[in-house]
Amino acid sequence: GDVYKRQQYDVAVTLSSPYDSPERYADAWRVLDPDGNQLGIRELAHDHANEQPFTRSATVAIPSGVTSVTIEGRDQVSGWGGATVTVDVP
């Protein structure tokens, strides 16, 4: 098959942050392929202190050869990291 073929997926991610305040909050999540390449990112513009955990969605283009992706969150202070989740691509 064509290794450059991409399929669009709707990705819904649920995040929870103990530091969700105007001063420090989870401000993004991203989708990584098995090699660590970023396939998509969802920026978060404000804190969700009154909505924990919270879910936000984005449409991400995933190449046809990718069979699993890793979801990673970002904190304003600590950057990328924390708990990650790896899921199979349907």
Phi, psi and omega in degrees: 000173181280115183292345181266358178292134180235143177248140178274132178234139171273119183247122177249124184241132176255123180244151171222131181228126177290348183253023186285094180217166179302333182279331183205115180214164175291115188249006176187161164222156181219162179248126181244145173278174183300339178270000179089007177283136179283123180262334181192156179219145175237110179279144179243124191274346184207171179286164179232044186300328181266011183217074181241132345291167180231154183238133175225150185243161173203156174264128184235134176272120182244125180301149187298332182278352183276122184258345176211153178227158177246135178257131183227139179261163178230138178249143182303326184268312187271345182079204181291145177145206186077198181289137175245162177230131175253130182231150176285144176276124183291000000 
